[in-house]
Coordinates of C-alpha atoms in Angstrom, one line a residue:
X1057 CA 121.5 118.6 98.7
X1058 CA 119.1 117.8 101.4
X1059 CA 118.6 114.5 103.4
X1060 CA 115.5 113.7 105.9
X1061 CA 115.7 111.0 108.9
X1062 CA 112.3 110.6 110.9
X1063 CA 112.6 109.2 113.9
X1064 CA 109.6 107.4 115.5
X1065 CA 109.8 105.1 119.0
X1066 CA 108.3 104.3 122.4
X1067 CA 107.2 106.8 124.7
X1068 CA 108.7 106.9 128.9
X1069 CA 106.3 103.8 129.5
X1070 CA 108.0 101.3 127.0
X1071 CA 111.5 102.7 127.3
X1072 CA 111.8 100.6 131.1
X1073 CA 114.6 98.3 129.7
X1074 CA 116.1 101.5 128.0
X1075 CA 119.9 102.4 129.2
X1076 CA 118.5 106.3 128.1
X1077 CA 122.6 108.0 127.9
X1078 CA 123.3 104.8 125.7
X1079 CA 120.4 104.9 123.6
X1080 CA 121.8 108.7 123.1
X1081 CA 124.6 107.8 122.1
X1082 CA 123.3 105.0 119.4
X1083 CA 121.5 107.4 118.5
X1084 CA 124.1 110.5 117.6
X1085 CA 126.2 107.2 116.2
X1086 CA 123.7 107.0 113.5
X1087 CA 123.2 110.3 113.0
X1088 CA 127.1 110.5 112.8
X1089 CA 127.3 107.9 110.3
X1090 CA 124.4 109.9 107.9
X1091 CA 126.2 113.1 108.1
X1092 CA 129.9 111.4 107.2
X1093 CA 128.2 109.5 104.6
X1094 CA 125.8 112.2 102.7
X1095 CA 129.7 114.6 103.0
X1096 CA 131.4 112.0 101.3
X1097 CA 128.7 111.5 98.8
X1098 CA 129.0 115.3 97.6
X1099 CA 132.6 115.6 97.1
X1100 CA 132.8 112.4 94.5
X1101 CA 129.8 113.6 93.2
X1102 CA 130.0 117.1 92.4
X1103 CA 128.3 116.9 89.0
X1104 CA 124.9 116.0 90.9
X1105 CA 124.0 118.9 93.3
X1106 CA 125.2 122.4 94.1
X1107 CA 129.0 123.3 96.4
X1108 CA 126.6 124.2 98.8
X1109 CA 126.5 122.7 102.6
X1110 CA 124.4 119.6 102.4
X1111 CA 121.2 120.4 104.6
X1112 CA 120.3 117.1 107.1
X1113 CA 116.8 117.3 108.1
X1114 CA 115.1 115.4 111.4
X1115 CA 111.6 115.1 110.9
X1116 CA 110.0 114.0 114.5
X1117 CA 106.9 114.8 116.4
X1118 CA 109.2 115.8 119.6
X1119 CA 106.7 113.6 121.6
X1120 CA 108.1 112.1 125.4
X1121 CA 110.8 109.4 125.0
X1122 CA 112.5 108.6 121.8
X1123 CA 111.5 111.4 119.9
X1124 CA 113.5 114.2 122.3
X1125 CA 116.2 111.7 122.5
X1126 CA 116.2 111.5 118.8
X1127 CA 115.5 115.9 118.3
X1128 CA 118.8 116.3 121.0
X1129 CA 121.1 114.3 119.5
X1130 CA 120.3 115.5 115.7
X1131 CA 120.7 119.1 117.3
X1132 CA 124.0 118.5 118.3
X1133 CA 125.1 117.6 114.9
X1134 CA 123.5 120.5 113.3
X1135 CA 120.5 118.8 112.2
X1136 CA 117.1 121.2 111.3
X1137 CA 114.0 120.1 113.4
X1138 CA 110.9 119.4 111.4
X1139 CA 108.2 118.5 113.5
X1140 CA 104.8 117.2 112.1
X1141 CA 102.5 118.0 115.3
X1142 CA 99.1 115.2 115.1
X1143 CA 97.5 118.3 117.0
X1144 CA 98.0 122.7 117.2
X1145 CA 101.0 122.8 119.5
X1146 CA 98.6 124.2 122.5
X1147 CA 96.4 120.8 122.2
X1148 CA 99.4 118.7 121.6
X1149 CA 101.0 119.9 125.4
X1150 CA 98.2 118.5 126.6
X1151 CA 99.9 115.0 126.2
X1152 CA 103.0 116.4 128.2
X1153 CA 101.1 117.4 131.3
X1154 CA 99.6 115.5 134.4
X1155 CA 97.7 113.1 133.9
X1156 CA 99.1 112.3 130.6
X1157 CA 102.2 112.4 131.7
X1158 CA 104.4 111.7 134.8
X1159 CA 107.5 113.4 133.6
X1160 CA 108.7 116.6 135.2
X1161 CA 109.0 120.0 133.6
X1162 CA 107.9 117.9 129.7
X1163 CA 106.1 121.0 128.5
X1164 CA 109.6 123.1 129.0
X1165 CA 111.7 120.8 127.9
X1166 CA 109.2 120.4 124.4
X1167 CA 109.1 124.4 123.9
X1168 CA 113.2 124.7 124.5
X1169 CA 113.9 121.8 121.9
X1170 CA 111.4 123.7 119.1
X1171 CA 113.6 127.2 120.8
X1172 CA 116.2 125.7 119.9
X1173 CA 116.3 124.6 116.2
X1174 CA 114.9 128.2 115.4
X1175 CA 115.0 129.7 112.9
X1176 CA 115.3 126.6 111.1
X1177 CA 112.6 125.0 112.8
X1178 CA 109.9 123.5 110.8
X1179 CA 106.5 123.1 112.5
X1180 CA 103.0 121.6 111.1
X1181 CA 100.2 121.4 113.3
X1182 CA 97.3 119.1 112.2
X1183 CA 93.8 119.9 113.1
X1184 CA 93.4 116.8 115.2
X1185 CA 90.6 115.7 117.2
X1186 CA 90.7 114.0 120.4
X1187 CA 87.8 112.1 120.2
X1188 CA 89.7 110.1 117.3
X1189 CA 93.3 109.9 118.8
X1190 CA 94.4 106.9 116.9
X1191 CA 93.3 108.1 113.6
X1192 CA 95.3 111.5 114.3
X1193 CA 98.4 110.1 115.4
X1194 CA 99.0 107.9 112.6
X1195 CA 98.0 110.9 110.1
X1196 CA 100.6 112.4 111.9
X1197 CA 102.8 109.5 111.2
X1198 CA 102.1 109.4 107.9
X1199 CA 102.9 113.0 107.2
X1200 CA 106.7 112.0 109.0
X1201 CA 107.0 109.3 106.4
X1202 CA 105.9 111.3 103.9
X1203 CA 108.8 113.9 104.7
X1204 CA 111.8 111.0 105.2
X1205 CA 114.1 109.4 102.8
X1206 CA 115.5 106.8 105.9
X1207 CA 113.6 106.4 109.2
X1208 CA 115.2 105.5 112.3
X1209 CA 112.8 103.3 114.9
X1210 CA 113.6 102.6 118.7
X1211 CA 111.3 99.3 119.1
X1212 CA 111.2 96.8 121.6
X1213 CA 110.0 94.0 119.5
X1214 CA 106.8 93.8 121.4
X1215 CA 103.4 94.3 119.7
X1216 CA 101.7 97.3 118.5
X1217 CA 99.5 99.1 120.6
X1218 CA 98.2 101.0 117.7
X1219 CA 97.8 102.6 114.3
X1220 CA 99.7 105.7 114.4
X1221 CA 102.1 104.3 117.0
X1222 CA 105.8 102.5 116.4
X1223 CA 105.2 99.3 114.8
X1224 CA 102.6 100.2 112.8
X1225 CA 104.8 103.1 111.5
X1226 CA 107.7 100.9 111.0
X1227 CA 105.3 98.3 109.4
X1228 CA 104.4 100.5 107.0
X1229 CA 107.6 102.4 106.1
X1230 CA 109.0 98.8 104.9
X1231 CA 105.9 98.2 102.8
X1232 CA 106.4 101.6 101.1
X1233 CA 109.6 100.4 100.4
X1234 CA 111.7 103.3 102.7
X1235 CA 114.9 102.2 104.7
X1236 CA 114.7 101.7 108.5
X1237 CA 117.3 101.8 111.1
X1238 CA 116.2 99.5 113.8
X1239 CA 117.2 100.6 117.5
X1240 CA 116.2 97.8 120.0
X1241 CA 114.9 99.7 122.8
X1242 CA 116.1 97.4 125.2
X1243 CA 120.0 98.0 126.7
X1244 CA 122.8 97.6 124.9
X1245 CA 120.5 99.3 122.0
X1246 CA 122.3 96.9 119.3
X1247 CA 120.9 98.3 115.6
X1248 CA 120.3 96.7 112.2
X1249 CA 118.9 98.0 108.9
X1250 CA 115.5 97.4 107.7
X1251 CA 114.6 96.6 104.2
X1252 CA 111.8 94.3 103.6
X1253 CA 108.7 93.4 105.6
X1254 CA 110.0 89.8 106.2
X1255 CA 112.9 91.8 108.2
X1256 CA 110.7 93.4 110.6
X1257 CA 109.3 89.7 111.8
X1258 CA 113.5 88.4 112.3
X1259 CA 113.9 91.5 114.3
X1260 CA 111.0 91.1 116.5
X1261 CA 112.6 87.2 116.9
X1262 CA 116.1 88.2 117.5
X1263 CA 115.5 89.4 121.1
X1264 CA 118.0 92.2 121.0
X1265 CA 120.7 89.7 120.2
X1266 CA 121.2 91.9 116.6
X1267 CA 125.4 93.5 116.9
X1268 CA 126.2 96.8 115.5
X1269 CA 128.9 97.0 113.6
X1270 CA 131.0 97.4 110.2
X1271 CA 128.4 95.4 108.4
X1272 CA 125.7 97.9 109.2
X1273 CA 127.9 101.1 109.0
X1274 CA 128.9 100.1 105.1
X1275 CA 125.1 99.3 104.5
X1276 CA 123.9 102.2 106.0
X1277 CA 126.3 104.3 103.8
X1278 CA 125.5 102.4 100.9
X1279 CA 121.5 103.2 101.6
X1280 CA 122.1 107.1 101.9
X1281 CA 124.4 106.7 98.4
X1282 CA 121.4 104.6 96.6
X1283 CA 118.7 107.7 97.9
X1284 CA 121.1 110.6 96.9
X1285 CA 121.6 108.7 93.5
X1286 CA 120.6 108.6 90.2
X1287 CA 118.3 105.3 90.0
X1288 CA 120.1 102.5 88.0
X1289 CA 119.2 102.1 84.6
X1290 CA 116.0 100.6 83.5
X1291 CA 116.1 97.4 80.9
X1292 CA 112.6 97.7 79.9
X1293 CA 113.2 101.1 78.3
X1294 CA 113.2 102.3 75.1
X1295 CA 117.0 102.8 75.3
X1296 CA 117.8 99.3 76.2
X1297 CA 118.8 100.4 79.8
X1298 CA 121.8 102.3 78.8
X1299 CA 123.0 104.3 81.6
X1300 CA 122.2 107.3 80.5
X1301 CA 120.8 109.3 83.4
X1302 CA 124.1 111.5 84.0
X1303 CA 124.3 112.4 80.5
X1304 CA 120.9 113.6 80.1
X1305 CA 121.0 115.3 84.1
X1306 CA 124.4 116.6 83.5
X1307 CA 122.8 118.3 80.0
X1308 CA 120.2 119.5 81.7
X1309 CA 121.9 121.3 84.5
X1310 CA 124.1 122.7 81.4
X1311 CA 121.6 124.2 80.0
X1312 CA 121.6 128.0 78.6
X1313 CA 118.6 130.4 78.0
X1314 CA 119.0 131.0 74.5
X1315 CA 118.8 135.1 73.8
X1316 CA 116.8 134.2 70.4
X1317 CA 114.4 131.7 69.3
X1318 CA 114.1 131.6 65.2
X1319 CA 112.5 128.1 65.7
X1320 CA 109.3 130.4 65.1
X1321 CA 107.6 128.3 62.1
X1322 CA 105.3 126.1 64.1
X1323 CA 103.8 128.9 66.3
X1324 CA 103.1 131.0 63.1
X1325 CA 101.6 127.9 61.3
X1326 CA 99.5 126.9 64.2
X1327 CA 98.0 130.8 64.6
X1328 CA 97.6 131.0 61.0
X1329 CA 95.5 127.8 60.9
X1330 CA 93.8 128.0 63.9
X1331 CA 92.8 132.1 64.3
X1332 CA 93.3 132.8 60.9
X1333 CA 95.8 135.6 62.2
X1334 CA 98.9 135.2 60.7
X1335 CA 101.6 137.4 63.6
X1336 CA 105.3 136.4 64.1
X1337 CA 105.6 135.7 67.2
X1338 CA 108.6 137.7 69.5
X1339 CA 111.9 135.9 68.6
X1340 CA 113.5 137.1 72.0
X1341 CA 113.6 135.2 75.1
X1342 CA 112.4 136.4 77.6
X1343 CA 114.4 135.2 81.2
X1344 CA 112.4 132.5 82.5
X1345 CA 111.7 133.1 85.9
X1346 CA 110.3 136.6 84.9
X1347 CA 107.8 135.0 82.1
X1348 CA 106.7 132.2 84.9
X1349 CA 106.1 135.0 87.6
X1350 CA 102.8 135.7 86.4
X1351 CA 101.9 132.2 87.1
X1352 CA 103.9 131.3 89.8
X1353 CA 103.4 134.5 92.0
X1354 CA 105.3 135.0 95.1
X1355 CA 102.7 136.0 97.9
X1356 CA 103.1 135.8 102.0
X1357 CA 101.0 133.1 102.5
X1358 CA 101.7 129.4 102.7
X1359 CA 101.1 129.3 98.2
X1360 CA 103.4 132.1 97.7
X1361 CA 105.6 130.3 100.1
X1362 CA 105.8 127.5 97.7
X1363 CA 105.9 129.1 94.4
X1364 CA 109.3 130.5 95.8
X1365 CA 110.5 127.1 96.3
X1366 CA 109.1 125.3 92.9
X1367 CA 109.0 128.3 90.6
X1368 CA 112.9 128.5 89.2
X1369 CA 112.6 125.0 89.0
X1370 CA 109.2 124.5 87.0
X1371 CA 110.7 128.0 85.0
X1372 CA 113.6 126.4 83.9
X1373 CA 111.8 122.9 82.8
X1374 CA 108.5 124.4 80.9
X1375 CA 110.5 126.4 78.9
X1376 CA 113.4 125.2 78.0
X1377 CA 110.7 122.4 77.0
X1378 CA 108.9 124.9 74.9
X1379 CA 111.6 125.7 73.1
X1380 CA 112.6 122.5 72.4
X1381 CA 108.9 121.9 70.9
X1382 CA 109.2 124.6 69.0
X1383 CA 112.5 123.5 67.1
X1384 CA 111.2 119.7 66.7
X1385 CA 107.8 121.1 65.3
X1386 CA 109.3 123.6 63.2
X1387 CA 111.8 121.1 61.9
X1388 CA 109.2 118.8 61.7
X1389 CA 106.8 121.2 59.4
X1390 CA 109.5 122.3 57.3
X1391 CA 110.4 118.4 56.6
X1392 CA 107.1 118.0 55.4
X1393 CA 106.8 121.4 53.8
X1394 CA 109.7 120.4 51.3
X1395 CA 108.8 116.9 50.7
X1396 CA 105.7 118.4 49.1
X1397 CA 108.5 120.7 47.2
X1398 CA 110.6 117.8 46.1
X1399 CA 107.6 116.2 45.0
X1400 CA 106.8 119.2 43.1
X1401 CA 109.7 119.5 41.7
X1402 CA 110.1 115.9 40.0
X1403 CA 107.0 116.5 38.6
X1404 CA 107.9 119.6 36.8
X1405 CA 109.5 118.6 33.8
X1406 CA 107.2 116.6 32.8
X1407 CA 104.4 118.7 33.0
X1408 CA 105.6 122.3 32.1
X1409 CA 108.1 121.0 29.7
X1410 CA 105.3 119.4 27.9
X1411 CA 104.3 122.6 27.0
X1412 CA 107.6 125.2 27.2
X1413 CA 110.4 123.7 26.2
X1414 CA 113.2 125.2 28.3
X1415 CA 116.8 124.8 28.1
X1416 CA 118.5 123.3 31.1
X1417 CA 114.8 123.3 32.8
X1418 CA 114.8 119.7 33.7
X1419 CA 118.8 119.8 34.9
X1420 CA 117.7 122.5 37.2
X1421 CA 115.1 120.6 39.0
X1422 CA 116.6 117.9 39.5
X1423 CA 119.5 120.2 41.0
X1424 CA 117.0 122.0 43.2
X1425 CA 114.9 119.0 44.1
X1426 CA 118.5 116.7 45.2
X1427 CA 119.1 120.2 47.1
X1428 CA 115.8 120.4 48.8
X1429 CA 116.3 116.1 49.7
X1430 CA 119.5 117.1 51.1
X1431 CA 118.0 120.2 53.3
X1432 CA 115.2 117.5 55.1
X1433 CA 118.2 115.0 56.0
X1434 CA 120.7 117.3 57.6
X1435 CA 117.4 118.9 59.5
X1436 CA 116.4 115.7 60.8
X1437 CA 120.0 114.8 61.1
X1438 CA 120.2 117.5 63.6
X1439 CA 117.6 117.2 65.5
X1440 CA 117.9 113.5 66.5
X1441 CA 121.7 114.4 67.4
X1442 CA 120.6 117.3 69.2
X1443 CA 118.0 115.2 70.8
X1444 CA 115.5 117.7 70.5
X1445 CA 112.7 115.8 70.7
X1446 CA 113.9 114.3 73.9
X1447 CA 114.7 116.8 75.9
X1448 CA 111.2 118.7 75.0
X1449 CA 109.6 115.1 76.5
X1450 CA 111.7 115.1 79.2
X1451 CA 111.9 118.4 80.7
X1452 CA 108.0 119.1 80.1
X1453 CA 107.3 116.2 81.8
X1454 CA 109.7 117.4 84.6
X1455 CA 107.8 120.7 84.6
X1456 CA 104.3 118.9 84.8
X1457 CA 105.6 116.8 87.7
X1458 CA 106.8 119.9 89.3
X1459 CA 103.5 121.3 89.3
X1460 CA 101.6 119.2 90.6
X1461 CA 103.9 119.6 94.0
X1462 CA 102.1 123.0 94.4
X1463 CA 99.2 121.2 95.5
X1464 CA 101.2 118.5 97.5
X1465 CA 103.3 120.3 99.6
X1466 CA 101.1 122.5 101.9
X1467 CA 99.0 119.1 102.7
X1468 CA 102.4 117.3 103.5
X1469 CA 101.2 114.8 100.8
X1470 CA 103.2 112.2 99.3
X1471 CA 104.1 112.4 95.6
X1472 CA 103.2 109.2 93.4
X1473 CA 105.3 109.1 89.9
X1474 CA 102.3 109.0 87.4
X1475 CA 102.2 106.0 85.2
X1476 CA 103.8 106.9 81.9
X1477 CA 100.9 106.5 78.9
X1478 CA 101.0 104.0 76.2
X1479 CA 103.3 106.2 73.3
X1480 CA 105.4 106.7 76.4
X1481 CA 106.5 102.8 76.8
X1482 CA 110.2 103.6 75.8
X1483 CA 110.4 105.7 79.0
X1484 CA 110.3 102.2 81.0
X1485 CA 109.3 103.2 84.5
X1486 CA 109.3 106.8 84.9
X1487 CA 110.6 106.7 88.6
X1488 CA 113.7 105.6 87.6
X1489 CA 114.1 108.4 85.1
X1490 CA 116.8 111.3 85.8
X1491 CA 113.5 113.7 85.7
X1492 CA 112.4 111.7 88.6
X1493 CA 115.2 111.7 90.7
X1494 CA 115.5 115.6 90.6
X1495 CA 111.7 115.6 91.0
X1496 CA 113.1 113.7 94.6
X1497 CA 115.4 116.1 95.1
X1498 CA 113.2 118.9 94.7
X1499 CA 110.8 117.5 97.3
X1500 CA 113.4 117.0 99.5
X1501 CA 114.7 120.5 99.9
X1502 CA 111.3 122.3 99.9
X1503 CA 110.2 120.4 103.1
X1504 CA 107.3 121.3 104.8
X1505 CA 106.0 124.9 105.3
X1506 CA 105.3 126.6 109.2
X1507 CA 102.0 126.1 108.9
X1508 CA 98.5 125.5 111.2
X1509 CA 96.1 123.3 109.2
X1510 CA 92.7 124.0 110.2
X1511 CA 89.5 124.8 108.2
X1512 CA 90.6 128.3 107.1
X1513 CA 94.2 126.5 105.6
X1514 CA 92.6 123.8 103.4
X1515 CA 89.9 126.4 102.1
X1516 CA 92.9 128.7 101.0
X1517 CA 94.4 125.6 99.9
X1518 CA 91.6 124.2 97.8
X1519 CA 90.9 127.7 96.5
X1520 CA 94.2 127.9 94.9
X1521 CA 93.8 124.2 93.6
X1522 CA 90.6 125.5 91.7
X1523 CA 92.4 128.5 90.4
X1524 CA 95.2 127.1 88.8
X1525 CA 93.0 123.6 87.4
X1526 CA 90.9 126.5 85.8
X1527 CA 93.5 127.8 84.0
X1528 CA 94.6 124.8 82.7
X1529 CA 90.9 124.2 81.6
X1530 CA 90.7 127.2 79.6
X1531 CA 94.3 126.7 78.2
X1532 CA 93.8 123.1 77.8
X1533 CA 90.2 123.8 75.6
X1534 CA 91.2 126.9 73.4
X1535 CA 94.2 124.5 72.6
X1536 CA 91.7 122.0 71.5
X1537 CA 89.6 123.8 69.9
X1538 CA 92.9 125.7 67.5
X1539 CA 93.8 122.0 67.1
X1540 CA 90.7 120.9 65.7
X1541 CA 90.5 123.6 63.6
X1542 CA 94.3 123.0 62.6
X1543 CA 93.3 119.2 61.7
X1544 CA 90.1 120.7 59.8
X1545 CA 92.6 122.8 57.4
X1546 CA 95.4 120.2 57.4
X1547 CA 92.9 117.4 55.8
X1548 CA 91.9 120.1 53.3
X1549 CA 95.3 120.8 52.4
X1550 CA 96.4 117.0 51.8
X1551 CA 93.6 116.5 49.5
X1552 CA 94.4 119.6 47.7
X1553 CA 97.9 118.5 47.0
X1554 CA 96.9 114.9 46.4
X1555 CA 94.4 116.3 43.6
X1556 CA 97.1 118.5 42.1
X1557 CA 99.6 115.2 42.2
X1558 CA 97.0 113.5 39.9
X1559 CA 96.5 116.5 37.5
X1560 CA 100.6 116.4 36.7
X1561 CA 100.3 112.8 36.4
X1562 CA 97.7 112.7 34.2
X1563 CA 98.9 115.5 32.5
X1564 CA 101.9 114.0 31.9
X1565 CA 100.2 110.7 30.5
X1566 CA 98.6 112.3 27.5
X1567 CA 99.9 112.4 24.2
X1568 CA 101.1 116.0 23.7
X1569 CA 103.0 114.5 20.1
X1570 CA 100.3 116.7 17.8
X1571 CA 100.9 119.7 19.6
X1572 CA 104.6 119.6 19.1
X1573 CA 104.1 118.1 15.5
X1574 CA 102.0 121.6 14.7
X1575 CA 104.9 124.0 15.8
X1576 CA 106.9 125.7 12.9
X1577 CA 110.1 125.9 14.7
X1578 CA 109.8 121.8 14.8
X1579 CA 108.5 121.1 11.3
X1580 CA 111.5 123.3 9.9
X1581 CA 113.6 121.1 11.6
X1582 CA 112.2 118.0 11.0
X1583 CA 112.1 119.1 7.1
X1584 CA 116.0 120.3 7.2
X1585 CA 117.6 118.5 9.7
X1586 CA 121.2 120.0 8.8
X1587 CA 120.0 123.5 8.7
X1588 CA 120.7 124.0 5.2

């Protein structure tokens, strides 16, 4: 279980009403208030996330002022530092020295805070330029909002002075819909939370007249249990907004690799169809995280670094997903496969008995084609209690969300849920899925990597972009192509065994009555009906 709290606020120059050892202390009070409420949060919830300790994360640029306020007092509680740097740490110390700066001994007191949090220190250094400071700084800011679940702001109600500075970060964290802790800056540091835009306009009214208290403790609390959650149901879904999300999470995390898969008939009839080679496929499973490690390797650099993080998880989801394919399309193929064999099978006594009378023939279709019927209900029976279909939905599109972070994290990029397509629409909205919320949770513990983004980083970066989307190309066309190919042969088929339906009909509508007539076995019986 991991939890991230960015802090952004004013800098020495706006910070003159500031009581500093009180804003500390409002400060650690929130903090306080995070770490008690994300405990209690695990123990009645021990379904959702693992026994162990819940990491708390504090994602700040340790800039002069609130920032080193917020970095000390998150330290003390045994917070990690992540720090999202709008420059490479040597250009960013520029801001901490004379003229830049009129505080003593800054550059010291910004190296022993990062000393301190190691070795669970966290630092990405953005390749900024200084001819376009504002621009930097807010991409710096929006990298720290892209790595928070709850920011916490020390404002003064005053204006902005800026893009990437306070307001406009706080501005913009309410518009993406994130929860902010607002710390007046001005002495007694009274705080509130945040929620909508129209809050941000009362707070810059209220004139620091805002209380702290049990009102904001129990919504603060209540906010940290709504982001380690599972979203509330959705009523536009398919399922009618059951609350269903711990069942199918809880399932999930039950899960078992399987040491065999027999669910084999799909796989064989797609190879057949579509190479023309017909090869059973190996019925063993092999351990996930071993088939995915060709994939998903684990290298030293910043990729590798990532694949370790995302690779169990992706494993896990992509093919316990596959497997679940293959036992909806095999049951799926064999329910069609033996409705062409009940079909066959009512049509057999009236075709071949027309011509070999055979005792108890008919008896023993009808026998064989109730037993066949019988087979294609229990089948589908138990796949729609097993839910196979489901879960194949669900955790492949867990997996393919899970990919797509490979790409994400190393840029500090935000995550947008994709918008479900249209023979999706029971899902409702996909963000409020369980697959999304451990999607979330993912994000949150993989953080940000140590990393120095210059030119050299986003080429490595884009190169592995372009290595993986190629293999999805290829896999992506040869599965078209075997699917066209597959259709090409499937239409075939249907009008083979739509032309062999009309030959037993049609045999069975012509008057066979002079063919029986001329048998001797029937005309003695007709002449002597006793058997005398």
């Amino acid at each position: 279980m991991t939890l991230r709290i960015g802090c952004v606020g004013h800098r020495p120059n706006r910070l003159d009403q500031a009581d500093l050892p009180l804003l500390g202390q409002r400060l650690h009070e929130v903090l306080d208030l995070v770490c008690s409420a994300v405990g209690a949060f695990q123990r009645t919830h021990p379904a959702l996330y693992s026994e162990a300790a819940a990491t708390l994360r504090a994602v700040t640029s340790l800039a002069e002022g609130t920032d080193r306020l917020f970095a000390e007092q998150a330290l003390r509680l045994g917070y990690s530092l992540c720090c999202p740097l709008p420059y490479h740490q040597a250009e960013f110390e520029r801001d901490f020295q004379p003229p830049q700066s009129q505080q003593t001994g800054s550059v010291e007191e910004f190296r022993g805070l990062m000393d301190r949090a190691r070795p669970q220190l966290v630092r990405f250094e953005l390749d900024g330029d200084r001819s376009r400071a504002t621009g930097v700084y807010a991409a710096a800011a929006s990298v720290l909002l892209n790595q928070s679940d709850l920011l916490v702001a020390v404002w003064d109600g005053g204006p902005s002075k800026g893009s990437g500075g306070t307001v406009a970060t706080l501005r913009r964290a309410l518009q993406d819909g994130m929860p902010v802790v607002w710390i007046d800056a001005r002495a007694p540091h009274a705080w509130c939370l945040l929620r909508e835009p129209s809050d941000l306009a009362a707070a810059g009214k209220d004139n620091g007249g805002t209380v702290h208290g049990e009102t904001n403790r129990d919504d603060l609390a209540a906010v940290v249990r709504e982001i380690l959650d599972l979203p509330s149901p959705d009523h536009n879904a398919g399922d009618g907004g059951k609350d269903l999300g711990v069942a199918h999470c809880g399932r999930y995390f039950k899960e078992r690799r399987p040491r065999w898969n027999f669910a084999v008939a799909w796989r064989v009839f797609r190879q057949l169809h579509g190479t023309g080679r017909l090869r059973l496929p190996p019925l063993r499973v092999q351990a996930f995280e071993q088939a995915a490690a060709t994939d998903w390797p684990v290298t030293p650099d910043v990729a590798g670094w990532v694949n370790a993080q995302l690779a169990p998880h992706y494993a896990w989801a992509g093919k316990l997903a596959g497997l679940y394919a293959d036992a909806y399309r095999s049951t799926f193929l064999l329910g069609y496969t033996l409705s062409a064999v009940a079909v066959l099978l009512a049509l057999l006594p009236m075709t071949v008995g027309a011509y070999v009378p055979i005792h108890g023939f008919e008896t023993l279709c009808v026998v064989a084609e109730l037993v066949v019927i019988l087979t294609i209900l229990l089948t589908v029976y138990w796949a729609r209690r097993r839910q196979w279909h489901r879960r194949w939905l669900d955790y492949r599109l867990l997996a393919e969300m899970i990919r797509q972070l490979r790409f994400l994290i190393p840029l500090g990029a935000p995550w947008l849920f994709p918008r479900a397509p249209a023979h999706w629409e029971s899902y409702g909205d996909v963000s409020r899925r369980w697959m999304a919320w451990h999607l979330r949770a993912l994000i949150r513990a993989s953080g940000l990597p140590n990393a120095t983004v210059d030119q050299e980083y986003l080429r490595r970066c884009l190169g592995y972009l372009k290595q993986v989307m190629e293999g999805q190309l290829q896999f992506h066309q040869q599965n078209c192509e075997q699917s066209e190919r597959l259709e090409h042969d499937l239409h075939k088929t249907s009008f083979g065994l739509i032309a062999a339906t009309l030959v037993c009909i049609v045999a069975h509508l012509l008057d066979f009555g002079h063919f029986r007539e001329s048998r001797p076995v029937d005309s003695a019986r007709v002449a002597n009906p006793g058997g005398k």
